[in-house]
Amino acid sequence: MIFCISNPNQIHIFFHIIFTQKILFYDNKILTFAQNSTNKDIVKENLKYNHTREVQRNQSPYTAAITGGGFLFSETNALLPLLLDENADCLIKDEVLNNNVLHINSENSRKRNVSEIKRRFEMMPRSFWHDYIDMNDDDKRIALLFVLLKTYKILFDFHANVTMQRWRSASQDISIDDLMMEFNSISAKDEFVDAWSDATKKKVASAYLSILRHVDMLDSDGRLKELRPSNADYYFGIGEPWFLDACLLEQYEIESLKQMQS
């Protein structure tokens, strides 16, 4: 059953009650377990560790959430009309339950994908998504890369500090080892990322390389390729010319496009 609450005050009160009840339930369960446990010190240490990790998570600009979805091109296109609808909240809840447009069998997978698509959707102004709908498929893929770089800082760091640097080098290739080296630099400055397991880091790195393949920026041999959006001038128009650098266009090409805009 889907509940739609139109009054903003009702929504606030509803979620405040639910959130408070969940916290109280969780705290009571933990305290009961701690009181009954013969390893109270271990329980206390685990609680302290979990609290520390949550603080680090809240202070860190990084997330490994990209591993839960990936590029999600067709899924984004399918969900976008629902997200742009004035009844978006109700339509999205219904989609998670009834699988009308995503056609993903597992409800848990639908939830994860919807969560990541919503994260990306909310990163951009609605006007961008209306423009996105009118793009051809090649330009949509490139535009989705643009959205991903703005949504996930870990991907932006990979792109700026590894991909773009490798493109300017003699080799012009990239591997998972290059990205793991960047992880070392990030981990040295961010405790939350430093605590990620090697398996998680490799999953994040692999997800990024998969995204580059989806937009045809990386071939099967690990060689980088430049992207040429047919609507390159669009990124000047929305004040995001840096993305043309991220597409690995040569500087003279970007300057030429810039002059055409003036």
mmCIF file of C-alpha atoms in Angstrom:
data_model
loop_
_atom_site.group_PDB
_atom_site.id
_atom_site.type_symbol
_atom_site.label_atom_id
_atom_site.label_comp_id
_atom_site.label_asym_id
_atom_site.label_seq_id
_atom_site.Cartn_x
_atom_site.Cartn_y
_atom_site.Cartn_z
ATOM 1 C CA MET A 1 0.000 0.000 0.000
ATOM 2 C CA ILE A 2 1.332 3.479 -0.925
ATOM 3 C CA PHE A 3 0.709 6.457 1.382
ATOM 4 C CA CYS A 4 0.933 9.943 -0.113
ATOM 5 C CA ILE A 5 1.050 12.875 2.305
ATOM 6 C CA SER A 6 0.495 16.235 0.691
ATOM 7 C CA ASN A 7 0.931 18.512 3.710
ATOM 8 C CA PRO A 8 4.668 19.278 4.331
ATOM 9 C CA ASN A 9 4.071 19.541 8.096
ATOM 10 C CA GLN A 10 2.480 16.076 8.096
ATOM 11 C CA ILE A 11 5.481 14.687 6.228
ATOM 12 C CA HIS A 12 7.896 16.212 8.762
ATOM 13 C CA ILE A 13 5.929 14.884 11.757
ATOM 14 C CA PHE A 14 5.482 11.445 10.147
ATOM 15 C CA PHE A 15 9.178 10.918 9.456
ATOM 16 C CA HIS A 16 10.218 12.404 12.811
ATOM 17 C CA ILE A 17 8.028 9.836 14.612
ATOM 18 C CA ILE A 18 9.282 6.929 12.489
ATOM 19 C CA PHE A 19 12.929 7.977 12.818
ATOM 20 C CA THR A 20 12.635 8.466 16.603
ATOM 21 C CA GLN A 21 10.956 5.082 17.071
ATOM 22 C CA LYS A 22 13.661 3.344 15.040
ATOM 23 C CA ILE A 23 16.452 4.994 17.049
ATOM 24 C CA LEU A 24 14.816 4.095 20.369
ATOM 25 C CA PHE A 25 14.243 0.517 19.206
ATOM 26 C CA TYR A 26 17.845 0.183 18.057
ATOM 27 C CA ASP A 27 19.303 1.703 21.242
ATOM 28 C CA ASN A 28 17.147 -0.515 23.486
ATOM 29 C CA LYS A 29 18.208 -3.627 21.570
ATOM 30 C CA ILE A 30 21.883 -2.693 21.887
ATOM 31 C CA LEU A 31 21.591 -1.883 25.588
ATOM 32 C CA THR A 32 19.704 -5.113 26.298
ATOM 33 C CA PHE A 33 22.335 -7.101 24.434
ATOM 34 C CA ALA A 34 25.142 -5.323 26.297
ATOM 35 C CA GLN A 35 23.542 -5.975 29.686
ATOM 36 C CA ASN A 36 23.040 -9.681 28.950
ATOM 37 C CA SER A 37 26.391 -10.214 27.270
ATOM 38 C CA THR A 38 29.295 -11.913 28.978
ATOM 39 C CA ASN A 39 31.593 -9.850 26.753
ATOM 40 C CA LYS A 40 30.480 -6.359 27.735
ATOM 41 C CA ASP A 41 33.862 -4.836 26.949
ATOM 42 C CA ILE A 42 33.734 -6.222 23.415
ATOM 43 C CA VAL A 43 30.220 -4.840 22.935
ATOM 44 C CA LYS A 44 31.305 -1.418 24.189
ATOM 45 C CA GLU A 45 34.300 -1.437 21.851
ATOM 46 C CA ASN A 46 32.072 -2.360 18.914
ATOM 47 C CA LEU A 47 29.654 0.442 19.758
ATOM 48 C CA LYS A 48 32.537 2.879 20.050
ATOM 49 C CA TYR A 49 33.962 1.688 16.719
ATOM 50 C CA ASN A 50 30.595 2.001 14.978
ATOM 51 C CA HIS A 51 30.128 5.506 16.354
ATOM 52 C CA THR A 52 33.609 6.526 15.185
ATOM 53 C CA ARG A 53 32.947 5.127 11.700
ATOM 54 C CA GLU A 54 29.638 7.013 11.507
ATOM 55 C CA VAL A 55 31.377 10.274 12.458
ATOM 56 C CA GLN A 56 34.031 9.639 9.802
ATOM 57 C CA ARG A 57 31.342 8.824 7.233
ATOM 58 C CA ASN A 58 29.488 12.061 7.977
ATOM 59 C CA GLN A 59 32.674 14.128 7.739
ATOM 60 C CA SER A 60 33.959 12.482 4.553
ATOM 61 C CA PRO A 61 32.959 13.707 1.071
ATOM 62 C CA TYR A 62 33.485 10.178 -0.266
ATOM 63 C CA THR A 63 31.132 7.236 -0.691
ATOM 64 C CA ALA A 64 31.465 3.750 -2.155
ATOM 65 C CA ALA A 65 27.800 3.786 -3.215
ATOM 66 C CA ILE A 66 28.762 3.659 -6.903
ATOM 67 C CA THR A 67 29.332 -0.086 -6.430
ATOM 68 C CA GLY A 68 25.618 -0.508 -5.766
ATOM 69 C CA GLY A 69 24.535 0.528 -9.222
ATOM 70 C CA GLY A 70 27.137 1.460 -11.775
ATOM 71 C CA PHE A 71 26.365 3.488 -14.882
ATOM 72 C CA LEU A 72 22.582 2.800 -14.887
ATOM 73 C CA PHE A 73 21.975 4.395 -18.285
ATOM 74 C CA SER A 74 18.783 2.614 -19.359
ATOM 75 C CA GLU A 75 17.511 2.608 -15.781
ATOM 76 C CA THR A 76 17.995 6.378 -15.502
ATOM 77 C CA ASN A 77 16.162 6.954 -18.774
ATOM 78 C CA ALA A 78 13.284 4.752 -17.624
ATOM 79 C CA LEU A 79 12.958 6.397 -14.204
ATOM 80 C CA LEU A 80 13.433 10.015 -15.293
ATOM 81 C CA PRO A 81 9.795 10.709 -16.310
ATOM 82 C CA LEU A 82 8.697 9.539 -12.851
ATOM 83 C CA LEU A 83 11.274 11.720 -11.088
ATOM 84 C CA LEU A 84 10.170 14.776 -13.064
ATOM 85 C CA ASP A 85 6.480 14.194 -12.334
ATOM 86 C CA GLU A 86 4.787 16.319 -9.673
ATOM 87 C CA ASN A 87 3.786 13.094 -7.895
ATOM 88 C CA ALA A 88 7.336 11.743 -8.020
ATOM 89 C CA ASP A 89 7.464 10.414 -4.448
ATOM 90 C CA CYS A 90 4.365 8.273 -4.863
ATOM 91 C CA LEU A 91 5.354 7.083 -8.328
ATOM 92 C CA ILE A 92 8.853 6.075 -7.189
ATOM 93 C CA LYS A 93 7.486 4.141 -4.193
ATOM 94 C CA ASP A 94 5.071 2.367 -6.483
ATOM 95 C CA GLU A 95 7.888 1.531 -8.915
ATOM 96 C CA VAL A 96 9.997 -0.044 -6.167
ATOM 97 C CA LEU A 97 7.061 -2.259 -5.216
ATOM 98 C CA ASN A 98 5.560 -3.072 -8.609
ATOM 99 C CA ASN A 99 8.472 -2.902 -11.073
ATOM 100 C CA ASN A 100 6.516 -1.210 -13.858
ATOM 101 C CA VAL A 101 9.352 0.411 -15.833
ATOM 102 C CA LEU A 102 12.700 -0.793 -14.462
ATOM 103 C CA HIS A 103 12.040 -4.504 -15.056
ATOM 104 C CA ILE A 104 14.526 -5.551 -12.357
ATOM 105 C CA ASN A 105 13.362 -8.777 -10.713
ATOM 106 C CA SER A 106 14.881 -8.273 -7.283
ATOM 107 C CA GLU A 107 13.161 -5.658 -5.100
ATOM 108 C CA ASN A 108 16.398 -5.078 -3.187
ATOM 109 C CA SER A 109 18.208 -4.365 -6.457
ATOM 110 C CA ARG A 110 15.426 -1.986 -7.487
ATOM 111 C CA LYS A 111 15.755 -0.149 -4.183
ATOM 112 C CA ARG A 112 19.526 0.224 -4.601
ATOM 113 C CA ASN A 113 19.262 1.412 -8.188
ATOM 114 C CA VAL A 114 16.451 3.844 -7.424
ATOM 115 C CA SER A 115 18.428 5.232 -4.485
ATOM 116 C CA GLU A 116 21.484 5.917 -6.655
ATOM 117 C CA ILE A 117 19.473 7.378 -9.535
ATOM 118 C CA LYS A 118 17.695 9.708 -7.093
ATOM 119 C CA ARG A 119 21.066 10.749 -5.644
ATOM 120 C CA ARG A 120 22.220 11.733 -9.145
ATOM 121 C CA PHE A 121 18.915 13.343 -10.075
ATOM 122 C CA GLU A 122 18.990 15.580 -7.006
ATOM 123 C CA MET A 123 22.553 16.687 -7.751
ATOM 124 C CA MET A 124 21.431 18.525 -10.891
ATOM 125 C CA PRO A 125 18.818 21.244 -11.508
ATOM 126 C CA ARG A 126 15.579 20.027 -13.067
ATOM 127 C CA SER A 127 16.340 22.138 -16.148
ATOM 128 C CA PHE A 128 19.347 19.916 -16.850
ATOM 129 C CA TRP A 129 17.190 16.799 -16.892
ATOM 130 C CA HIS A 130 14.696 18.417 -19.280
ATOM 131 C CA ASP A 131 17.654 19.199 -21.566
ATOM 132 C CA TYR A 132 18.955 15.656 -21.109
ATOM 133 C CA ILE A 133 15.691 14.155 -22.383
ATOM 134 C CA ASP A 134 16.131 15.973 -25.711
ATOM 135 C CA MET A 135 19.717 14.754 -26.284
ATOM 136 C CA ASN A 136 20.601 11.852 -28.577
ATOM 137 C CA ASP A 137 21.766 8.643 -26.906
ATOM 138 C CA ASP A 138 25.491 9.297 -27.379
ATOM 139 C CA ASP A 139 25.216 12.743 -25.830
ATOM 140 C CA LYS A 140 23.049 11.324 -23.039
ATOM 141 C CA ARG A 141 25.792 8.842 -22.126
ATOM 142 C CA ILE A 142 28.349 11.642 -22.033
ATOM 143 C CA ALA A 143 25.966 13.825 -20.016
ATOM 144 C CA LEU A 144 25.477 10.986 -17.532
ATOM 145 C CA LEU A 145 29.252 10.789 -17.089
ATOM 146 C CA PHE A 146 29.123 14.521 -16.318
ATOM 147 C CA VAL A 147 26.472 13.859 -13.663
ATOM 148 C CA LEU A 148 28.488 11.008 -12.125
ATOM 149 C CA LEU A 149 31.615 13.146 -11.834
ATOM 150 C CA LYS A 150 29.593 15.806 -10.027
ATOM 151 C CA THR A 151 27.789 13.304 -7.782
ATOM 152 C CA TYR A 152 30.632 11.048 -6.600
ATOM 153 C CA LYS A 153 33.814 12.771 -5.471
ATOM 154 C CA ILE A 154 35.758 9.516 -5.666
ATOM 155 C CA LEU A 155 35.010 9.335 -9.401
ATOM 156 C CA PHE A 156 35.939 12.984 -9.886
ATOM 157 C CA ASP A 157 39.279 12.405 -8.150
ATOM 158 C CA PHE A 158 39.963 9.328 -10.275
ATOM 159 C CA HIS A 159 39.167 11.293 -13.400
ATOM 160 C CA ALA A 160 41.082 14.478 -12.572
ATOM 161 C CA ASN A 161 44.096 12.915 -10.886
ATOM 162 C CA VAL A 162 44.496 9.710 -12.868
ATOM 163 C CA THR A 163 42.610 9.611 -16.172
ATOM 164 C CA MET A 164 43.357 13.149 -17.306
ATOM 165 C CA GLN A 165 46.978 12.847 -16.201
ATOM 166 C CA ARG A 166 47.426 9.519 -17.986
ATOM 167 C CA TRP A 167 45.889 11.020 -21.135
ATOM 168 C CA ARG A 168 48.528 13.742 -21.109
ATOM 169 C CA SER A 169 51.317 11.178 -20.669
ATOM 170 C CA ALA A 170 53.032 9.178 -23.387
ATOM 171 C CA SER A 171 51.149 5.955 -22.612
ATOM 172 C CA GLN A 172 47.525 7.222 -22.583
ATOM 173 C CA ASP A 173 46.271 4.074 -20.888
ATOM 174 C CA ILE A 174 44.809 3.333 -17.461
ATOM 175 C CA SER A 175 44.547 0.274 -15.239
ATOM 176 C CA ILE A 176 43.092 -0.656 -11.891
ATOM 177 C CA ASP A 177 46.605 -0.420 -10.410
ATOM 178 C CA ASP A 178 46.718 3.286 -11.317
ATOM 179 C CA LEU A 179 43.455 3.830 -9.461
ATOM 180 C CA MET A 180 44.631 1.866 -6.419
ATOM 181 C CA MET A 181 47.622 4.213 -6.203
ATOM 182 C CA GLU A 182 45.210 7.149 -6.159
ATOM 183 C CA PHE A 183 43.338 5.381 -3.365
ATOM 184 C CA ASN A 184 46.567 5.472 -1.345
ATOM 185 C CA SER A 185 46.695 9.253 -1.708
ATOM 186 C CA ILE A 186 43.035 9.643 -0.754
ATOM 187 C CA SER A 187 43.341 7.272 2.201
ATOM 188 C CA ALA A 188 46.223 9.301 3.595
ATOM 189 C CA LYS A 189 43.890 12.307 3.894
ATOM 190 C CA ASP A 190 40.542 10.646 4.675
ATOM 191 C CA GLU A 191 40.072 8.220 7.575
ATOM 192 C CA PHE A 192 36.741 6.950 6.266
ATOM 193 C CA VAL A 193 38.236 5.863 2.940
ATOM 194 C CA ASP A 194 41.323 4.541 4.703
ATOM 195 C CA ALA A 195 39.070 2.103 6.579
ATOM 196 C CA TRP A 196 37.601 0.643 3.378
ATOM 197 C CA SER A 197 38.717 -2.902 2.669
ATOM 198 C CA ASP A 198 40.894 -3.627 -0.351
ATOM 199 C CA ALA A 199 37.936 -5.505 -1.843
ATOM 200 C CA THR A 200 35.716 -2.406 -1.572
ATOM 201 C CA LYS A 201 38.392 -0.197 -3.106
ATOM 202 C CA LYS A 202 38.811 -2.585 -6.022
ATOM 203 C CA LYS A 203 35.038 -2.670 -6.556
ATOM 204 C CA VAL A 204 34.924 1.141 -6.680
ATOM 205 C CA ALA A 205 37.888 1.257 -9.071
ATOM 206 C CA SER A 206 36.342 -1.435 -11.282
ATOM 207 C CA ALA A 207 33.022 0.439 -11.332
ATOM 208 C CA TYR A 208 34.822 3.569 -12.554
ATOM 209 C CA LEU A 209 36.595 1.697 -15.359
ATOM 210 C CA SER A 210 33.280 0.131 -16.350
ATOM 211 C CA ILE A 211 31.747 3.599 -16.592
ATOM 212 C CA LEU A 212 34.546 4.742 -18.907
ATOM 213 C CA ARG A 213 33.835 1.733 -21.144
ATOM 214 C CA HIS A 214 30.113 2.524 -21.164
ATOM 215 C CA VAL A 215 30.782 6.005 -22.551
ATOM 216 C CA ASP A 216 33.428 4.670 -24.984
ATOM 217 C CA MET A 217 36.295 6.515 -23.294
ATOM 218 C CA LEU A 218 38.191 3.270 -22.644
ATOM 219 C CA ASP A 219 38.757 0.397 -25.061
ATOM 220 C CA SER A 220 39.183 -3.302 -24.250
ATOM 221 C CA ASP A 221 42.981 -2.887 -24.072
ATOM 222 C CA GLY A 222 42.784 -0.153 -21.446
ATOM 223 C CA ARG A 223 43.578 2.644 -23.907
ATOM 224 C CA LEU A 224 41.906 5.992 -23.315
ATOM 225 C CA LYS A 225 39.895 7.778 -26.000
ATOM 226 C CA GLU A 226 38.562 11.300 -26.160
ATOM 227 C CA LEU A 227 34.838 12.010 -26.137
ATOM 228 C CA ARG A 228 33.274 14.377 -28.648
ATOM 229 C CA PRO A 229 29.810 15.469 -27.545
ATOM 230 C CA SER A 230 27.861 16.883 -30.470
ATOM 231 C CA ASN A 231 26.453 19.443 -28.028
ATOM 232 C CA ALA A 232 29.796 20.539 -26.572
ATOM 233 C CA ASP A 233 28.591 24.146 -26.553
ATOM 234 C CA TYR A 234 25.922 23.089 -24.027
ATOM 235 C CA TYR A 235 28.520 22.838 -21.267
ATOM 236 C CA PHE A 236 29.631 26.403 -21.878
ATOM 237 C CA GLY A 237 26.001 27.476 -21.729
ATOM 238 C CA ILE A 238 25.452 25.950 -18.270
ATOM 239 C CA GLY A 239 28.770 27.268 -16.920
ATOM 240 C CA GLU A 240 30.554 23.881 -16.823
ATOM 241 C CA PRO A 241 33.330 24.190 -19.454
ATOM 242 C CA TRP A 242 35.680 22.095 -17.275
ATOM 243 C CA PHE A 243 33.790 19.041 -18.465
ATOM 244 C CA LEU A 244 35.222 19.423 -21.969
ATOM 245 C CA ASP A 245 38.673 18.985 -20.410
ATOM 246 C CA ALA A 246 37.256 15.904 -18.700
ATOM 247 C CA CYS A 247 36.177 14.632 -22.139
ATOM 248 C CA LEU A 248 39.919 14.703 -22.990
ATOM 249 C CA LEU A 249 39.478 17.271 -25.756
ATOM 250 C CA GLU A 250 42.627 19.158 -26.744
ATOM 251 C CA GLN A 251 42.954 22.681 -25.400
ATOM 252 C CA TYR A 252 42.918 24.258 -28.844
ATOM 253 C CA GLU A 253 39.613 22.495 -29.570
ATOM 254 C CA ILE A 254 38.099 23.852 -26.378
ATOM 255 C CA GLU A 255 39.343 27.355 -27.168
ATOM 256 C CA SER A 256 37.834 27.110 -30.643
ATOM 257 C CA LEU A 257 34.489 26.096 -29.173
ATOM 258 C CA LYS A 258 34.743 28.922 -26.648
ATOM 259 C CA GLN A 259 35.332 31.497 -29.388
ATOM 260 C CA MET A 260 32.292 30.204 -31.254
ATOM 261 C CA GLN A 261 30.251 30.963 -28.141
ATOM 262 C CA SER A 262 31.399 34.585 -27.918
#
